[in-house]
Amino acid sequence: MAARAWQSLNFIQVFDVLREQTVCRMAVTEADGQPWCVPMEYQMEVAGREVIFHVGSRGEGRLAEAVETNYAVCLEVERPGCGWLDTVIITGRVAAIISVESGGAVLLIHAEEISGRRYFTPDG
């Protein structure tokens, strides 16, 4: 398989992707070392130089168990275009787990590193 051409996204492009999208893929590592990835809805909060992601969760199950033993997470957000795909990767830590009245929880994830790339399709 041939490598796709790509270019780095600048700060503004990265935050455009994060503002426009509402779904991410969240990757965690379970206690036995098994990686696991699940689609999640998110909201982003910017407080000064800090970026915090609010990610909804049922508050139980594999995800809840994984973040209890390992707070490190990775989020991936995509924005498709005509002939390209923007991808933003966020690495960070779960800073808090907040229970909500309706059941479930909200994970507060403090971003430690955010980067983005635009991948071009072979025809694009």
CSV table of N, CA and C in Angstrom, one decimal:
chain,number,residue,atom,x,y,z
A,1,MET,N,0.8,-1.2,0.0
A,1,MET,CA,0.0,0.0,0.0
A,1,MET,C,0.9,1.2,0.0
A,2,ALA,N,0.6,2.1,-0.9
A,2,ALA,CA,1.4,3.4,-1.0
A,2,ALA,C,1.1,4.3,0.1
A,3,ALA,N,2.1,5.0,0.6
A,3,ALA,CA,1.9,6.0,1.7
A,3,ALA,C,1.0,7.2,1.2
A,4,ARG,N,0.2,7.7,2.0
A,4,ARG,CA,-0.6,8.8,1.6
A,4,ARG,C,0.2,10.1,1.9
A,5,ALA,N,0.0,11.1,1.0
A,5,ALA,CA,0.6,12.4,1.2
A,5,ALA,C,-0.2,13.1,2.3
A,6,TRP,N,0.5,13.9,3.1
A,6,TRP,CA,-0.1,14.6,4.2
A,6,TRP,C,0.6,15.9,4.5
A,7,GLN,N,0.0,16.8,5.2
A,7,GLN,CA,0.6,18.0,5.7
A,7,GLN,C,0.1,18.2,7.1
A,8,SER,N,0.9,18.9,8.0
A,8,SER,CA,0.5,19.2,9.3
A,8,SER,C,-0.6,20.3,9.3
A,9,LEU,N,-1.5,20.2,10.2
A,9,LEU,CA,-2.5,21.3,10.4
A,9,LEU,C,-1.9,22.3,11.3
A,10,ASN,N,-2.2,23.6,11.1
A,10,ASN,CA,-1.8,24.6,12.0
A,10,ASN,C,-2.8,24.8,13.2
A,11,PHE,N,-2.5,25.6,14.1
A,11,PHE,CA,-3.3,25.8,15.3
A,11,PHE,C,-4.7,26.1,15.0
A,12,ILE,N,-5.0,27.0,14.1
A,12,ILE,CA,-6.3,27.4,13.8
A,12,ILE,C,-7.1,26.2,13.1
A,13,GLN,N,-6.4,25.5,12.2
A,13,GLN,CA,-7.1,24.4,11.6
A,13,GLN,C,-7.4,23.3,12.6
A,14,VAL,N,-6.5,23.0,13.5
A,14,VAL,CA,-6.8,22.0,14.5
A,14,VAL,C,-8.0,22.4,15.3
A,15,PHE,N,-8.1,23.6,15.8
A,15,PHE,CA,-9.3,24.0,16.6
A,15,PHE,C,-10.5,24.1,15.8
A,16,ASP,N,-10.4,24.4,14.5
A,16,ASP,CA,-11.6,24.4,13.6
A,16,ASP,C,-12.2,23.0,13.6
A,17,VAL,N,-11.3,22.0,13.4
A,17,VAL,CA,-11.8,20.6,13.4
A,17,VAL,C,-12.5,20.3,14.7
A,18,LEU,N,-11.9,20.6,15.9
A,18,LEU,CA,-12.4,20.3,17.2
A,18,LEU,C,-13.7,21.0,17.5
A,19,ARG,N,-13.9,22.2,17.0
A,19,ARG,CA,-15.1,23.0,17.2
A,19,ARG,C,-16.3,22.4,16.3
A,20,GLU,N,-15.9,22.0,15.1
A,20,GLU,CA,-17.0,21.5,14.2
A,20,GLU,C,-17.5,20.1,14.4
A,21,GLN,N,-16.7,19.3,15.0
A,21,GLN,CA,-17.1,17.9,15.2
A,21,GLN,C,-17.6,17.7,16.6
A,22,THR,N,-18.3,16.6,16.8
A,22,THR,CA,-18.9,16.3,18.2
A,22,THR,C,-18.6,14.9,18.6
A,23,VAL,N,-18.0,14.1,17.7
A,23,VAL,CA,-17.7,12.7,18.0
A,23,VAL,C,-16.2,12.4,17.9
A,24,CYS,N,-15.7,11.7,18.9
A,24,CYS,CA,-14.3,11.3,18.9
A,24,CYS,C,-14.2,9.8,19.1
A,25,ARG,N,-13.0,9.3,18.9
A,25,ARG,CA,-12.7,7.9,19.3
A,25,ARG,C,-11.8,8.0,20.5
A,26,MET,N,-12.1,7.4,21.5
A,26,MET,CA,-11.3,7.4,22.8
A,26,MET,C,-10.6,6.1,23.0
A,27,ALA,N,-9.3,6.1,23.1
A,27,ALA,CA,-8.5,4.9,23.3
A,27,ALA,C,-8.0,4.9,24.7
A,28,VAL,N,-8.1,3.8,25.3
A,28,VAL,CA,-7.6,3.5,26.7
A,28,VAL,C,-6.9,2.2,26.7
A,29,THR,N,-6.2,2.0,27.8
A,29,THR,CA,-5.5,0.7,28.0
A,29,THR,C,-6.1,0.1,29.3
A,30,GLU,N,-6.6,-1.2,29.1
A,30,GLU,CA,-7.2,-1.9,30.2
A,30,GLU,C,-6.1,-2.4,31.2
A,31,ALA,N,-6.5,-2.8,32.3
A,31,ALA,CA,-5.6,-3.2,33.4
A,31,ALA,C,-4.7,-4.3,32.9
A,32,ASP,N,-5.1,-5.2,32.0
A,32,ASP,CA,-4.3,-6.3,31.5
A,32,ASP,C,-3.4,-5.9,30.3
A,33,GLY,N,-3.4,-4.6,30.0
A,33,GLY,CA,-2.6,-4.1,28.9
A,33,GLY,C,-3.2,-4.1,27.6
A,34,GLN,N,-4.5,-4.6,27.5
A,34,GLN,CA,-5.2,-4.6,26.2
A,34,GLN,C,-5.7,-3.2,25.8
A,35,PRO,N,-5.3,-2.7,24.6
A,35,PRO,CA,-5.9,-1.4,24.2
A,35,PRO,C,-7.3,-1.6,23.8
A,36,TRP,N,-8.1,-0.5,23.9
A,36,TRP,CA,-9.5,-0.5,23.6
A,36,TRP,C,-9.9,0.9,23.1
A,37,CYS,N,-10.7,0.9,22.1
A,37,CYS,CA,-11.1,2.2,21.5
A,37,CYS,C,-12.6,2.2,21.3
A,38,VAL,N,-13.2,3.3,21.6
A,38,VAL,CA,-14.7,3.4,21.5
A,38,VAL,C,-15.1,4.8,21.0
A,39,PRO,N,-16.1,4.9,20.2
A,39,PRO,CA,-16.6,6.3,19.8
A,39,PRO,C,-17.4,6.9,20.9
A,40,MET,N,-17.1,8.2,21.1
A,40,MET,CA,-17.8,9.0,22.2
A,40,MET,C,-18.1,10.4,21.7
A,41,GLU,N,-19.2,11.0,22.3
A,41,GLU,CA,-19.5,12.4,22.0
A,41,GLU,C,-18.6,13.2,23.0
A,42,TYR,N,-18.3,14.4,22.5
A,42,TYR,CA,-17.4,15.3,23.4
A,42,TYR,C,-17.8,16.7,23.2
A,43,GLN,N,-17.5,17.5,24.2
A,43,GLN,CA,-17.5,19.0,24.2
A,43,GLN,C,-16.1,19.5,24.6
A,44,MET,N,-15.7,20.6,24.0
A,44,MET,CA,-14.4,21.1,24.3
A,44,MET,C,-14.5,22.4,25.1
A,45,GLU,N,-13.7,22.6,26.1
A,45,GLU,CA,-13.6,23.8,26.9
A,45,GLU,C,-12.2,24.3,26.9
A,46,VAL,N,-12.0,25.6,26.5
A,46,VAL,CA,-10.7,26.3,26.6
A,46,VAL,C,-10.7,27.3,27.7
A,47,ALA,N,-9.8,27.1,28.6
A,47,ALA,CA,-9.7,27.9,29.8
A,47,ALA,C,-8.2,28.5,29.8
A,48,GLY,N,-8.0,29.6,29.3
A,48,GLY,CA,-6.6,30.2,29.2
A,48,GLY,C,-5.8,29.3,28.2
A,49,ARG,N,-4.8,28.7,28.7
A,49,ARG,CA,-3.9,27.8,27.9
A,49,ARG,C,-4.3,26.4,28.1
A,50,GLU,N,-5.3,26.1,28.8
A,50,GLU,CA,-5.7,24.7,29.1
A,50,GLU,C,-6.9,24.3,28.3
A,51,VAL,N,-6.8,23.1,27.7
A,51,VAL,CA,-7.9,22.6,26.9
A,51,VAL,C,-8.5,21.4,27.6
A,52,ILE,N,-9.8,21.4,27.9
A,52,ILE,CA,-10.4,20.3,28.6
A,52,ILE,C,-11.5,19.7,27.8
A,53,PHE,N,-11.5,18.4,27.6
A,53,PHE,CA,-12.6,17.7,26.9
A,53,PHE,C,-13.5,17.1,27.9
A,54,HIS,N,-14.8,17.3,27.7
A,54,HIS,CA,-15.9,16.7,28.4
A,54,HIS,C,-16.4,15.5,27.6
A,55,VAL,N,-16.3,14.3,28.1
A,55,VAL,CA,-16.7,13.1,27.3
A,55,VAL,C,-17.7,12.3,28.1
A,56,GLY,N,-18.8,12.1,27.5
A,56,GLY,CA,-19.9,11.3,28.2
A,56,GLY,C,-19.6,9.8,28.3
A,57,SER,N,-20.1,9.2,29.4
A,57,SER,CA,-19.8,7.8,29.6
A,57,SER,C,-21.0,7.2,30.4
A,58,ARG,N,-21.2,5.9,30.3
A,58,ARG,CA,-22.2,5.3,31.1
A,58,ARG,C,-21.8,5.2,32.5
A,59,GLY,N,-20.6,5.4,32.8
A,59,GLY,CA,-20.1,5.3,34.2
A,59,GLY,C,-19.9,3.9,34.7
A,60,GLU,N,-20.0,2.9,33.8
A,60,GLU,CA,-19.7,1.5,34.2
A,60,GLU,C,-19.2,0.8,33.0
A,61,GLY,N,-18.7,-0.4,33.2
A,61,GLY,CA,-18.3,-1.2,32.1
A,61,GLY,C,-16.8,-1.1,31.8
A,62,ARG,N,-16.4,-1.5,30.6
A,62,ARG,CA,-14.9,-1.6,30.3
A,62,ARG,C,-14.2,-0.2,30.3
A,63,LEU,N,-14.9,0.8,29.8
A,63,LEU,CA,-14.3,2.2,29.8
A,63,LEU,C,-14.0,2.7,31.3
A,64,ALA,N,-15.1,2.6,32.1
A,64,ALA,CA,-14.9,3.0,33.5
A,64,ALA,C,-13.9,2.2,34.2
A,65,GLU,N,-13.8,0.9,34.0
A,65,GLU,CA,-12.8,0.1,34.6
A,65,GLU,C,-11.4,0.5,34.1
A,66,ALA,N,-11.2,0.8,32.9
A,66,ALA,CA,-9.9,1.1,32.3
A,66,ALA,C,-9.4,2.4,32.9
A,67,VAL,N,-10.3,3.5,33.0
A,67,VAL,CA,-9.8,4.7,33.5
A,67,VAL,C,-9.6,4.7,35.0
A,68,GLU,N,-10.1,3.8,35.7
A,68,GLU,CA,-9.8,3.7,37.1
A,68,GLU,C,-8.4,3.2,37.4
A,69,THR,N,-7.8,2.4,36.4
A,69,THR,CA,-6.5,1.9,36.6
A,69,THR,C,-5.4,2.6,35.8
A,70,ASN,N,-5.8,3.4,34.8
A,70,ASN,CA,-4.9,4.1,33.9
A,70,ASN,C,-5.6,5.3,33.4
A,71,TYR,N,-5.2,6.5,33.9
A,71,TYR,CA,-5.8,7.7,33.5
A,71,TYR,C,-5.4,8.3,32.2
A,72,ALA,N,-4.4,7.7,31.6
A,72,ALA,CA,-3.9,8.2,30.3
A,72,ALA,C,-4.9,7.7,29.2
A,73,VAL,N,-5.2,8.7,28.3
A,73,VAL,CA,-6.2,8.4,27.2
A,73,VAL,C,-5.7,9.1,25.9
A,74,CYS,N,-6.2,8.7,24.8
A,74,CYS,CA,-6.0,9.3,23.5
A,74,CYS,C,-7.3,9.5,22.9
A,75,LEU,N,-7.5,10.7,22.3
A,75,LEU,CA,-8.7,11.0,21.6
A,75,LEU,C,-8.3,11.2,20.1
A,76,GLU,N,-9.2,10.8,19.2
A,76,GLU,CA,-9.0,11.0,17.8
A,76,GLU,C,-10.2,11.6,17.2
A,77,VAL,N,-10.1,12.7,16.5
A,77,VAL,CA,-11.3,13.4,15.8
A,77,VAL,C,-11.0,13.5,14.4
A,78,GLU,N,-12.0,13.2,13.5
A,78,GLU,CA,-11.8,13.3,12.1
A,78,GLU,C,-12.8,14.3,11.5
A,79,ARG,N,-12.3,14.9,10.4
A,79,ARG,CA,-13.2,15.8,9.6
A,79,ARG,C,-12.9,15.5,8.1
A,80,PRO,N,-13.9,14.8,7.4
A,80,PRO,CA,-13.6,14.4,6.0
A,80,PRO,C,-13.9,15.6,5.1
A,81,GLY,N,-13.2,15.7,4.1
A,81,GLY,CA,-13.4,16.7,3.1
A,81,GLY,C,-13.4,16.1,1.7
A,82,CYS,N,-13.4,16.9,0.7
A,82,CYS,CA,-13.4,16.4,-0.7
A,82,CYS,C,-12.0,16.2,-1.1
A,83,GLY,N,-11.5,15.0,-1.1
A,83,GLY,CA,-10.1,14.7,-1.5
A,83,GLY,C,-9.2,14.7,-0.4
A,84,TRP,N,-9.6,14.9,0.9
A,84,TRP,CA,-8.7,14.9,2.0
A,84,TRP,C,-9.5,14.5,3.3
A,85,LEU,N,-8.7,14.2,4.3
A,85,LEU,CA,-9.3,13.9,5.7
A,85,LEU,C,-8.4,14.5,6.7
A,86,ASP,N,-9.0,15.4,7.5
A,86,ASP,CA,-8.3,16.0,8.6
A,86,ASP,C,-8.4,15.1,9.9
A,87,THR,N,-7.3,14.9,10.5
A,87,THR,CA,-7.3,14.0,11.7
A,87,THR,C,-6.6,14.8,12.8
A,88,VAL,N,-7.2,14.9,14.0
A,88,VAL,CA,-6.6,15.5,15.2
A,88,VAL,C,-6.5,14.4,16.3
A,89,ILE,N,-5.3,14.4,16.9
A,89,ILE,CA,-5.0,13.5,17.9
A,89,ILE,C,-4.7,14.2,19.2
A,90,ILE,N,-5.4,13.8,20.3
A,90,ILE,CA,-5.2,14.5,21.6
A,90,ILE,C,-4.7,13.4,22.6
A,91,THR,N,-3.6,13.7,23.2
A,91,THR,CA,-3.2,12.8,24.3
A,91,THR,C,-3.4,13.6,25.6
A,92,GLY,N,-3.9,12.9,26.7
A,92,GLY,CA,-4.1,13.5,27.9
A,92,GLY,C,-4.4,12.6,29.0
A,93,ARG,N,-5.0,13.1,30.1
A,93,ARG,CA,-5.3,12.3,31.3
A,93,ARG,C,-6.7,12.7,31.8
A,94,VAL,N,-7.4,11.6,32.3
A,94,VAL,CA,-8.7,11.9,32.9
A,94,VAL,C,-8.4,12.6,34.2
A,95,ALA,N,-8.9,13.8,34.4
A,95,ALA,CA,-8.7,14.6,35.6
A,95,ALA,C,-9.8,14.4,36.6
A,96,ALA,N,-11.0,14.1,36.1
A,96,ALA,CA,-12.1,13.9,37.1
A,96,ALA,C,-13.2,13.1,36.4
A,97,ILE,N,-13.9,12.4,37.2
A,97,ILE,CA,-15.1,11.6,36.7
A,97,ILE,C,-16.3,12.1,37.5
A,98,ILE,N,-17.2,12.8,36.8
A,98,ILE,CA,-18.3,13.4,37.5
A,98,ILE,C,-19.6,12.7,37.2
A,99,SER,N,-20.3,12.2,38.2
A,99,SER,CA,-21.6,11.5,38.0
A,99,SER,C,-22.6,12.5,37.7
A,100,VAL,N,-23.6,12.0,36.8
A,100,VAL,CA,-24.7,12.9,36.5
A,100,VAL,C,-26.0,12.3,36.9
A,101,GLU,N,-27.0,13.1,37.2
A,101,GLU,CA,-28.3,12.6,37.7
A,101,GLU,C,-29.0,11.6,36.9
A,102,SER,N,-28.8,11.7,35.5
A,102,SER,CA,-29.5,10.7,34.6
A,102,SER,C,-28.8,9.4,34.6
A,103,GLY,N,-27.8,9.2,35.4
A,103,GLY,CA,-27.0,8.0,35.3
A,103,GLY,C,-25.8,8.2,34.4
A,104,GLY,N,-24.8,7.5,34.6
A,104,GLY,CA,-23.6,7.7,33.8
A,104,GLY,C,-22.7,8.7,34.4
A,105,ALA,N,-21.8,9.2,33.6
A,105,ALA,CA,-20.8,10.1,34.1
A,105,ALA,C,-20.2,10.9,32.9
A,106,VAL,N,-19.5,12.0,33.3
A,106,VAL,CA,-18.8,12.8,32.4
A,106,VAL,C,-17.3,12.7,32.8
A,107,LEU,N,-16.4,12.4,31.8
A,107,LEU,CA,-15.0,12.3,32.1
A,107,LEU,C,-14.4,13.7,31.7
A,108,LEU,N,-13.7,14.3,32.6
A,108,LEU,CA,-13.0,15.6,32.2
A,108,LEU,C,-11.5,15.2,31.9
A,109,ILE,N,-11.2,15.4,30.6
A,109,ILE,CA,-9.9,15.0,30.1
A,109,ILE,C,-9.0,16.3,29.9
A,110,HIS,N,-7.9,16.4,30.5
A,110,HIS,CA,-7.0,17.5,30.3
A,110,HIS,C,-6.0,17.2,29.2
A,111,ALA,N,-6.1,17.9,28.1
A,111,ALA,CA,-5.2,17.7,27.0
A,111,ALA,C,-3.8,18.0,27.3
A,112,GLU,N,-2.8,17.1,27.0
A,112,GLU,CA,-1.4,17.4,27.2
A,112,GLU,C,-0.7,17.7,25.9
A,113,GLU,N,-1.2,17.1,24.8
A,113,GLU,CA,-0.7,17.3,23.5
A,113,GLU,C,-1.8,17.2,22.5
A,114,ILE,N,-1.8,18.2,21.5
A,114,ILE,CA,-2.8,18.2,20.4
A,114,ILE,C,-2.0,18.4,19.1
A,115,SER,N,-2.3,17.5,18.2
A,115,SER,CA,-1.7,17.7,16.8
A,115,SER,C,-2.7,17.3,15.8
A,116,GLY,N,-2.4,17.8,14.6
A,116,GLY,CA,-3.3,17.4,13.5
A,116,GLY,C,-2.6,17.3,12.2
A,117,ARG,N,-3.2,16.5,11.3
A,117,ARG,CA,-2.7,16.3,9.9
A,117,ARG,C,-3.9,16.2,8.9
A,118,ARG,N,-3.6,16.7,7.7
A,118,ARG,CA,-4.5,16.5,6.6
A,118,ARG,C,-3.9,15.5,5.7
A,119,TYR,N,-4.7,14.4,5.5
A,119,TYR,CA,-4.3,13.3,4.6
A,119,TYR,C,-5.0,13.5,3.3
A,120,PHE,N,-4.3,13.4,2.2
A,120,PHE,CA,-4.9,13.5,0.9
A,120,PHE,C,-5.2,12.2,0.2
A,121,THR,N,-6.3,12.0,-0.4
A,121,THR,CA,-6.6,10.8,-1.1
A,121,THR,C,-5.8,10.7,-2.3
A,122,PRO,N,-5.5,9.5,-2.8
A,122,PRO,CA,-4.7,9.4,-4.0
A,122,PRO,C,-5.2,10.2,-5.2
A,123,ASP,N,-6.5,10.4,-5.3
A,123,ASP,CA,-7.0,11.1,-6.4
A,123,ASP,C,-7.1,12.6,-6.1
A,124,GLY,N,-7.0,13.0,-4.8
A,124,GLY,CA,-7.2,14.4,-4.4
A,124,GLY,C,-6.0,15.1,-4.4
